PDB file of C-alpha atoms in Angstrom:
ATOM      1  CA  MET A   1       0.000   0.000   0.000  1.00 47.00           C
ATOM      2  CA  THR A   2       1.392   3.307  -1.091  1.00 44.00           C
ATOM      3  CA  THR A   3       1.471   6.011   1.520  1.00 45.00           C
ATOM      4  CA  GLU A   4       0.739   9.606   0.451  1.00 42.00           C
ATOM      5  CA  PRO A   5       3.613  11.951   1.245  1.00 44.00           C
ATOM      6  CA  ALA A   6       2.838  14.254   4.136  1.00 46.00           C
ATOM      7  CA  ALA A   7       1.760  17.706   3.042  1.00 45.00           C
ATOM      8  CA  ALA A   8       4.355  20.388   3.687  1.00 45.00           C
ATOM      9  CA  THR A   9       3.515  22.718   6.545  1.00 43.00           C
ATOM     10  CA  PRO A  10       2.808  26.154   5.062  1.00 46.00           C
ATOM     11  CA  ALA A  11       5.278  28.855   6.103  1.00 46.00           C
ATOM     12  CA  ARG A  12       3.866  31.198   8.704  1.00 47.00           C
ATOM     13  CA  ARG A  13       3.545  34.729   7.395  1.00 49.00           C
ATOM     14  CA  ALA A  14       5.003  37.566   9.407  1.00 45.00           C
ATOM     15  CA  PRO A  15       2.412  39.938  10.825  1.00 45.00           C
ATOM     16  CA  ALA A  16       1.890  43.076   8.779  1.00 49.00           C
ATOM     17  CA  GLY A  17       3.042  45.294  11.629  1.00 48.00           C
ATOM     18  CA  ALA A  18       6.426  43.604  11.641  1.00 44.00           C
ATOM     19  CA  ALA A  19       7.303  44.808   8.127  1.00 53.00           C
ATOM     20  CA  VAL A  20      10.719  46.420   7.858  1.00 72.00           C
ATOM     21  CA  LEU A  21      10.584  50.066   6.837  1.00 79.00           C
ATOM     22  CA  ARG A  22      12.379  50.470   3.535  1.00 89.00           C
ATOM     23  CA  GLU A  23      15.081  53.117   3.639  1.00 88.00           C
ATOM     24  CA  ASP A  24      14.527  54.137   0.011  1.00 90.00           C
ATOM     25  CA  VAL A  25      10.888  54.915   0.816  1.00 92.00           C
ATOM     26  CA  THR A  26      11.926  56.904   3.902  1.00 91.00           C
ATOM     27  CA  GLU A  27      14.369  58.968   1.833  1.00 90.00           C
ATOM     28  CA  ALA A  28      11.745  59.543  -0.879  1.00 93.00           C
ATOM     29  CA  ILE A  29       9.379  60.903   1.769  1.00 93.00           C
ATOM     30  CA  ARG A  30      12.047  63.210   3.203  1.00 89.00           C
ATOM     31  CA  GLU A  31      12.822  64.588  -0.253  1.00 89.00           C
ATOM     32  CA  ALA A  32       9.113  65.081  -0.869  1.00 92.00           C
ATOM     33  CA  VAL A  33       8.812  67.073   2.360  1.00 88.00           C
ATOM     34  CA  ILE A  34      11.558  69.462   1.252  1.00 83.00           C
ATOM     35  CA  GLU A  35       9.895  69.952  -2.128  1.00 86.00           C
ATOM     36  CA  GLU A  36       6.434  70.368  -0.596  1.00 87.00           C
ATOM     37  CA  LEU A  37       7.672  72.931   1.932  1.00 80.00           C
ATOM     38  CA  ALA A  38       9.311  74.940  -0.837  1.00 76.00           C
ATOM     39  CA  ALA A  39       6.111  74.767  -2.886  1.00 83.00           C
ATOM     40  CA  VAL A  40       3.368  75.480  -0.321  1.00 84.00           C
ATOM     41  CA  GLY A  41       4.956  76.209   3.096  1.00 79.00           C
ATOM     42  CA  PHE A  42       4.393  74.457   6.417  1.00 79.00           C
ATOM     43  CA  SER A  43       0.844  75.656   7.093  1.00 78.00           C
ATOM     44  CA  ARG A  44      -0.507  74.372   3.767  1.00 87.00           C
ATOM     45  CA  MET A  45       1.606  71.243   3.654  1.00 89.00           C
ATOM     46  CA  SER A  46      -0.319  67.991   4.139  1.00 92.00           C
ATOM     47  CA  ILE A  47       0.478  64.319   4.571  1.00 94.00           C
ATOM     48  CA  GLU A  48      -1.590  63.661   1.449  1.00 94.00           C
ATOM     49  CA  GLY A  49       0.528  66.067  -0.597  1.00 94.00           C
ATOM     50  CA  ILE A  50       3.759  64.598   0.753  1.00 94.00           C
ATOM     51  CA  ALA A  51       2.648  61.050  -0.011  1.00 95.00           C
ATOM     52  CA  ARG A  52       1.539  61.999  -3.517  1.00 95.00           C
ATOM     53  CA  ARG A  53       4.837  63.742  -4.257  1.00 94.00           C
ATOM     54  CA  ALA A  54       6.824  60.777  -2.869  1.00 94.00           C
ATOM     55  CA  GLY A  55       4.752  58.259  -4.845  1.00 95.00           C
ATOM     56  CA  VAL A  56       3.658  56.345  -1.735  1.00 94.00           C
ATOM     57  CA  GLY A  57       0.457  55.835   0.236  1.00 93.00           C
ATOM     58  CA  LYS A  58      -0.369  57.933   3.319  1.00 93.00           C
ATOM     59  CA  THR A  59       0.129  54.870   5.529  1.00 94.00           C
ATOM     60  CA  ALA A  60       3.802  54.774   4.510  1.00 94.00           C
ATOM     61  CA  VAL A  61       4.208  58.267   5.956  1.00 94.00           C
ATOM     62  CA  TYR A  62       2.222  57.564   9.130  1.00 94.00           C
ATOM     63  CA  ARG A  63       4.263  54.401   9.828  1.00 92.00           C
ATOM     64  CA  ARG A  64       7.296  56.654  10.215  1.00 92.00           C
ATOM     65  CA  TRP A  65       5.923  59.911  11.655  1.00 91.00           C
ATOM     66  CA  LYS A  66       2.654  60.610  13.445  1.00 87.00           C
ATOM     67  CA  SER A  67       2.195  64.132  12.074  1.00 87.00           C
ATOM     68  CA  LYS A  68       3.671  66.602   9.609  1.00 86.00           C
ATOM     69  CA  LEU A  69       5.201  68.520  12.520  1.00 81.00           C
ATOM     70  CA  HIS A  70       7.129  65.466  13.728  1.00 83.00           C
ATOM     71  CA  LEU A  71       8.226  64.759  10.169  1.00 87.00           C
ATOM     72  CA  VAL A  72       9.595  68.276   9.632  1.00 80.00           C
ATOM     73  CA  LEU A  73      11.255  68.439  13.043  1.00 77.00           C
ATOM     74  CA  ASP A  74      12.962  65.113  12.370  1.00 80.00           C
ATOM     75  CA  LEU A  75      14.248  66.555   9.116  1.00 76.00           C
ATOM     76  CA  VAL A  76      15.463  69.783  10.702  1.00 70.00           C
ATOM     77  CA  GLY A  77      17.034  67.927  13.625  1.00 68.00           C
ATOM     78  CA  ALA A  78      19.164  65.951  11.188  1.00 67.00           C
ATOM     79  CA  PHE A  79      20.858  69.188  10.150  1.00 60.00           C
ATOM     80  CA  ALA A  80      21.116  70.805  13.557  1.00 60.00           C
ATOM     81  CA  ALA A  81      24.176  70.686  15.789  1.00 55.00           C
ATOM     82  CA  ASP A  82      22.863  67.890  17.999  1.00 54.00           C
ATOM     83  CA  GLY A  83      25.326  65.009  18.126  1.00 60.00           C
ATOM     84  CA  LEU A  84      28.319  67.028  16.933  1.00 69.00           C
ATOM     85  CA  PRO A  85      31.366  67.066  19.207  1.00 78.00           C
ATOM     86  CA  VAL A  86      32.115  70.198  21.234  1.00 83.00           C
ATOM     87  CA  PRO A  87      35.069  72.023  19.628  1.00 88.00           C
ATOM     88  CA  GLU A  88      38.343  71.494  21.521  1.00 90.00           C
ATOM     89  CA  THR A  89      40.930  73.597  19.702  1.00 94.00           C
ATOM     90  CA  GLY A  90      42.704  74.710  22.878  1.00 93.00           C
ATOM     91  CA  SER A  91      41.605  78.350  22.746  1.00 96.00           C
ATOM     92  CA  LEU A  92      38.389  80.308  23.108  1.00 96.00           C
ATOM     93  CA  TYR A  93      38.857  81.954  19.726  1.00 97.00           C
ATOM     94  CA  GLY A  94      39.494  78.620  18.020  1.00 96.00           C
ATOM     95  CA  ASP A  95      36.443  77.021  19.625  1.00 95.00           C
ATOM     96  CA  VAL A  96      34.164  79.939  18.716  1.00 95.00           C
ATOM     97  CA  ARG A  97      35.505  79.936  15.155  1.00 95.00           C
ATOM     98  CA  ALA A  98      34.803  76.199  14.883  1.00 93.00           C
ATOM     99  CA  LEU A  99      31.249  76.713  16.212  1.00 91.00           C
ATOM    100  CA  LEU A 100      30.656  79.423  13.603  1.00 93.00           C
ATOM    101  CA  GLU A 101      31.909  77.141  10.843  1.00 91.00           C
ATOM    102  CA  VAL A 102      29.547  74.351  11.907  1.00 86.00           C
ATOM    103  CA  MET A 103      26.515  76.621  12.201  1.00 86.00           C
ATOM    104  CA  SER A 104      27.278  78.400   8.940  1.00 88.00           C
ATOM    105  CA  HIS A 105      27.320  75.024   7.211  1.00 83.00           C
ATOM    106  CA  VAL A 106      23.990  74.073   8.842  1.00 78.00           C
ATOM    107  CA  LEU A 107      22.302  77.340   7.815  1.00 81.00           C
ATOM    108  CA  ARG A 108      23.572  77.049   4.241  1.00 79.00           C
ATOM    109  CA  HIS A 109      21.885  73.703   3.788  1.00 73.00           C
ATOM    110  CA  PRO A 110      18.746  73.875   1.600  1.00 68.00           C
ATOM    111  CA  VAL A 111      16.658  72.152   4.273  1.00 67.00           C
ATOM    112  CA  ALA A 112      17.529  74.731   6.917  1.00 70.00           C
ATOM    113  CA  SER A 113      17.210  77.766   4.666  1.00 70.00           C
ATOM    114  CA  ALA A 114      13.826  76.616   3.352  1.00 68.00           C
ATOM    115  CA  VAL A 115      12.306  75.188   6.534  1.00 72.00           C
ATOM    116  CA  ILE A 116      13.560  77.133   9.557  1.00 74.00           C
ATOM    117  CA  PRO A 117      12.073  80.572   8.697  1.00 77.00           C
ATOM    118  CA  ASP A 118       8.683  79.027   7.992  1.00 75.00           C
ATOM    119  CA  LEU A 119       8.762  77.000  11.203  1.00 76.00           C
ATOM    120  CA  LEU A 120       9.626  80.086  13.252  1.00 77.00           C
ATOM    121  CA  VAL A 121       6.567  81.864  11.844  1.00 80.00           C
ATOM    122  CA  GLU A 122       4.417  78.887  12.848  1.00 76.00           C
ATOM    123  CA  ALA A 123       6.109  78.754  16.268  1.00 79.00           C
ATOM    124  CA  ALA A 124       4.970  82.322  16.970  1.00 82.00           C
ATOM    125  CA  ARG A 125       1.354  81.127  16.605  1.00 82.00           C
ATOM    126  CA  ASN A 126       1.535  77.710  18.232  1.00 79.00           C
ATOM    127  CA  PRO A 127       3.221  77.019  21.622  1.00 82.00           C
ATOM    128  CA  GLU A 128       3.483  73.293  20.844  1.00 76.00           C
ATOM    129  CA  ILE A 129       5.395  74.010  17.663  1.00 75.00           C
ATOM    130  CA  ALA A 130       7.519  76.585  19.510  1.00 80.00           C
ATOM    131  CA  ASP A 131       8.562  74.011  22.126  1.00 78.00           C
ATOM    132  CA  ALA A 132       9.314  71.377  19.501  1.00 73.00           C
ATOM    133  CA  VAL A 133      11.323  73.767  17.326  1.00 74.00           C
ATOM    134  CA  ARG A 134      13.277  74.993  20.346  1.00 75.00           C
ATOM    135  CA  GLY A 135      14.221  71.434  21.226  1.00 73.00           C
ATOM    136  CA  ALA A 136      15.167  70.470  17.689  1.00 69.00           C
ATOM    137  CA  LEU A 137      17.233  73.566  16.945  1.00 70.00           C
ATOM    138  CA  LEU A 138      18.670  74.751  20.241  1.00 75.00           C
ATOM    139  CA  ASP A 139      19.562  71.705  22.328  1.00 75.00           C
ATOM    140  CA  GLY A 140      22.666  70.785  20.356  1.00 76.00           C
ATOM    141  CA  GLN A 141      23.789  74.382  19.963  1.00 82.00           C
ATOM    142  CA  ARG A 142      23.353  75.041  23.674  1.00 85.00           C
ATOM    143  CA  ARG A 143      25.411  71.963  24.521  1.00 85.00           C
ATOM    144  CA  MET A 144      28.215  73.151  22.262  1.00 87.00           C
ATOM    145  CA  ALA A 145      28.131  76.668  23.761  1.00 90.00           C
ATOM    146  CA  GLU A 146      28.230  75.264  27.305  1.00 92.00           C
ATOM    147  CA  GLY A 147      31.273  73.162  26.398  1.00 92.00           C
ATOM    148  CA  ILE A 148      33.070  76.117  24.836  1.00 94.00           C
ATOM    149  CA  VAL A 149      32.418  78.404  27.808  1.00 94.00           C
ATOM    150  CA  SER A 150      33.355  75.812  30.430  1.00 94.00           C
ATOM    151  CA  GLY A 151      36.588  75.029  28.566  1.00 95.00           C
ATOM    152  CA  ALA A 152      37.490  78.726  28.404  1.00 95.00           C
ATOM    153  CA  VAL A 153      36.762  79.139  32.128  1.00 95.00           C
ATOM    154  CA  ALA A 154      38.979  76.138  32.944  1.00 95.00           C
ATOM    155  CA  ARG A 155      41.842  77.642  30.890  1.00 95.00           C
ATOM    156  CA  GLY A 156      41.431  81.038  32.567  1.00 95.00           C
ATOM    157  CA  GLU A 157      40.275  82.765  29.362  1.00 96.00           C
ATOM    158  CA  LEU A 158      36.868  83.670  30.807  1.00 94.00           C
ATOM    159  CA  PRO A 159      35.714  84.391  34.368  1.00 92.00           C
ATOM    160  CA  GLU A 160      33.217  82.192  36.181  1.00 91.00           C
ATOM    161  CA  GLY A 161      29.558  82.925  35.652  1.00 91.00           C
ATOM    162  CA  ILE A 162      29.527  83.582  31.907  1.00 91.00           C
ATOM    163  CA  ASP A 163      26.146  82.653  30.421  1.00 91.00           C
ATOM    164  CA  PRO A 164      26.535  80.181  27.510  1.00 91.00           C
ATOM    165  CA  GLY A 165      23.334  81.642  26.080  1.00 89.00           C
ATOM    166  CA  ARG A 166      25.176  84.923  25.600  1.00 89.00           C
ATOM    167  CA  ALA A 167      27.769  83.126  23.493  1.00 89.00           C
ATOM    168  CA  LEU A 168      24.982  81.732  21.297  1.00 87.00           C
ATOM    169  CA  ASP A 169      23.346  85.148  20.960  1.00 90.00           C
ATOM    170  CA  LEU A 170      26.609  86.802  19.943  1.00 91.00           C
ATOM    171  CA  ALA A 171      27.615  84.055  17.510  1.00 90.00           C
ATOM    172  CA  ILE A 172      24.442  82.649  15.936  1.00 88.00           C
ATOM    173  CA  GLY A 173      22.422  85.883  15.764  1.00 89.00           C
ATOM    174  CA  PRO A 174      24.602  87.546  13.101  1.00 92.00           C
ATOM    175  CA  LEU A 175      24.910  84.284  11.163  1.00 89.00           C
ATOM    176  CA  TYR A 176      21.161  83.740  11.076  1.00 86.00           C
ATOM    177  CA  TRP A 177      20.504  87.329  10.037  1.00 88.00           C
ATOM    178  CA  ARG A 178      23.028  87.232   7.219  1.00 88.00           C
ATOM    179  CA  GLN A 179      22.421  83.730   5.873  1.00 86.00           C
ATOM    180  CA  VAL A 180      18.693  83.192   6.427  1.00 80.00           C
ATOM    181  CA  VAL A 181      17.108  86.659   6.513  1.00 82.00           C
ATOM    182  CA  VAL A 182      19.307  88.814   4.259  1.00 84.00           C
ATOM    183  CA  ARG A 183      20.763  85.846   2.330  1.00 83.00           C
ATOM    184  CA  ASP A 184      23.921  87.798   1.666  1.00 82.00           C
ATOM    185  CA  ALA A 185      27.294  86.246   0.826  1.00 84.00           C
ATOM    186  CA  PHE A 186      30.072  86.553   3.384  1.00 88.00           C
ATOM    187  CA  PRO A 187      32.958  88.889   2.610  1.00 89.00           C
ATOM    188  CA  ALA A 188      36.433  87.395   2.939  1.00 89.00           C
ATOM    189  CA  GLY A 189      37.384  86.777   6.563  1.00 93.00           C
ATOM    190  CA  TYR A 190      33.851  87.352   7.897  1.00 94.00           C
ATOM    191  CA  LEU A 191      33.802  84.312  10.194  1.00 95.00           C
ATOM    192  CA  ASP A 192      37.257  85.210  11.556  1.00 96.00           C
ATOM    193  CA  GLU A 193      36.098  88.745  12.377  1.00 96.00           C
ATOM    194  CA  LEU A 194      32.860  87.496  13.887  1.00 95.00           C
ATOM    195  CA  ALA A 195      34.760  85.021  16.088  1.00 96.00           C
ATOM    196  CA  ARG A 196      36.980  87.837  17.367  1.00 96.00           C
ATOM    197  CA  SER A 197      33.909  89.978  18.099  1.00 95.00           C
ATOM    198  CA  VAL A 198      32.240  87.133  20.011  1.00 94.00           C
ATOM    199  CA  VAL A 199      35.348  86.547  22.113  1.00 95.00           C
ATOM    200  CA  ALA A 200      35.636  90.284  22.861  1.00 94.00           C
ATOM    201  CA  GLY A 201      31.967  90.441  23.800  1.00 92.00           C
ATOM    202  CA  LEU A 202      32.231  87.491  26.177  1.00 92.00           C
ATOM    203  CA  ARG A 203      35.321  88.913  27.875  1.00 91.00           C
ATOM    204  CA  ALA A 204      33.596  92.263  28.316  1.00 87.00           C
ATOM    205  CA  ALA A 205      30.537  90.683  29.936  1.00 71.00           C
TER     206      ALA A 205
END
C-alpha cells in the first residue's frame, strides 16, 4: 500500500506590523517634504501632498511619523548641531571659530534655509510648535556653547559665571541674520572677524 507523502507545513507569514521600513521609501518621503515645503509652506503642507509627491500611500508616511510637525522636526534635527562634538581647539577663539563654521554650514543647507524661517513663523502662533522647534534647533547648539564656555573658564580665558546663552546670541544671531534673513554672501574673513567679536563680547561681559 502506497502512503501519500505528508503535506508540507505552510510557512507562517510575518504579521503586517512587523514589516521592515524600507530606507529608500523613507528617503523619498524626506525629499518630498523638502519639495512640498518649498512649494506650499508648512501651514498648507499635508500628509496627502507629501505622499503623492513621494509616490507612496499615506500609511507609509504615518508608519514613520505621526504628524507633519514630527516629520519636519525630524528633518530639521538631522541638520542641527545635535550630536556634533564640542570644539576642543585649545583656545576660546578657536572654539568659537569652529562653532561658527559648523553653524554656517547648517544654515547654508537647503533644508535649513527653506524650513527654519517658515517654522519660526508657525512657532509664533503655536506654543506646541515653539517648544518642539526649540528642542530640535537649540539643544545641540546650547550643549556646544556650554562646552566652549566651560573650557574657556577652565583655561582662565573667561571668568566664572559667563552665560553660555550669551555666546549663542553673539555668535548665531549675526549668522542667522546674514544667511537666512538677508541671504547675503560673506565677505572674505567674515567668520574670523565674527569670532573675534564674540570673544571680545564674552570677555567684556
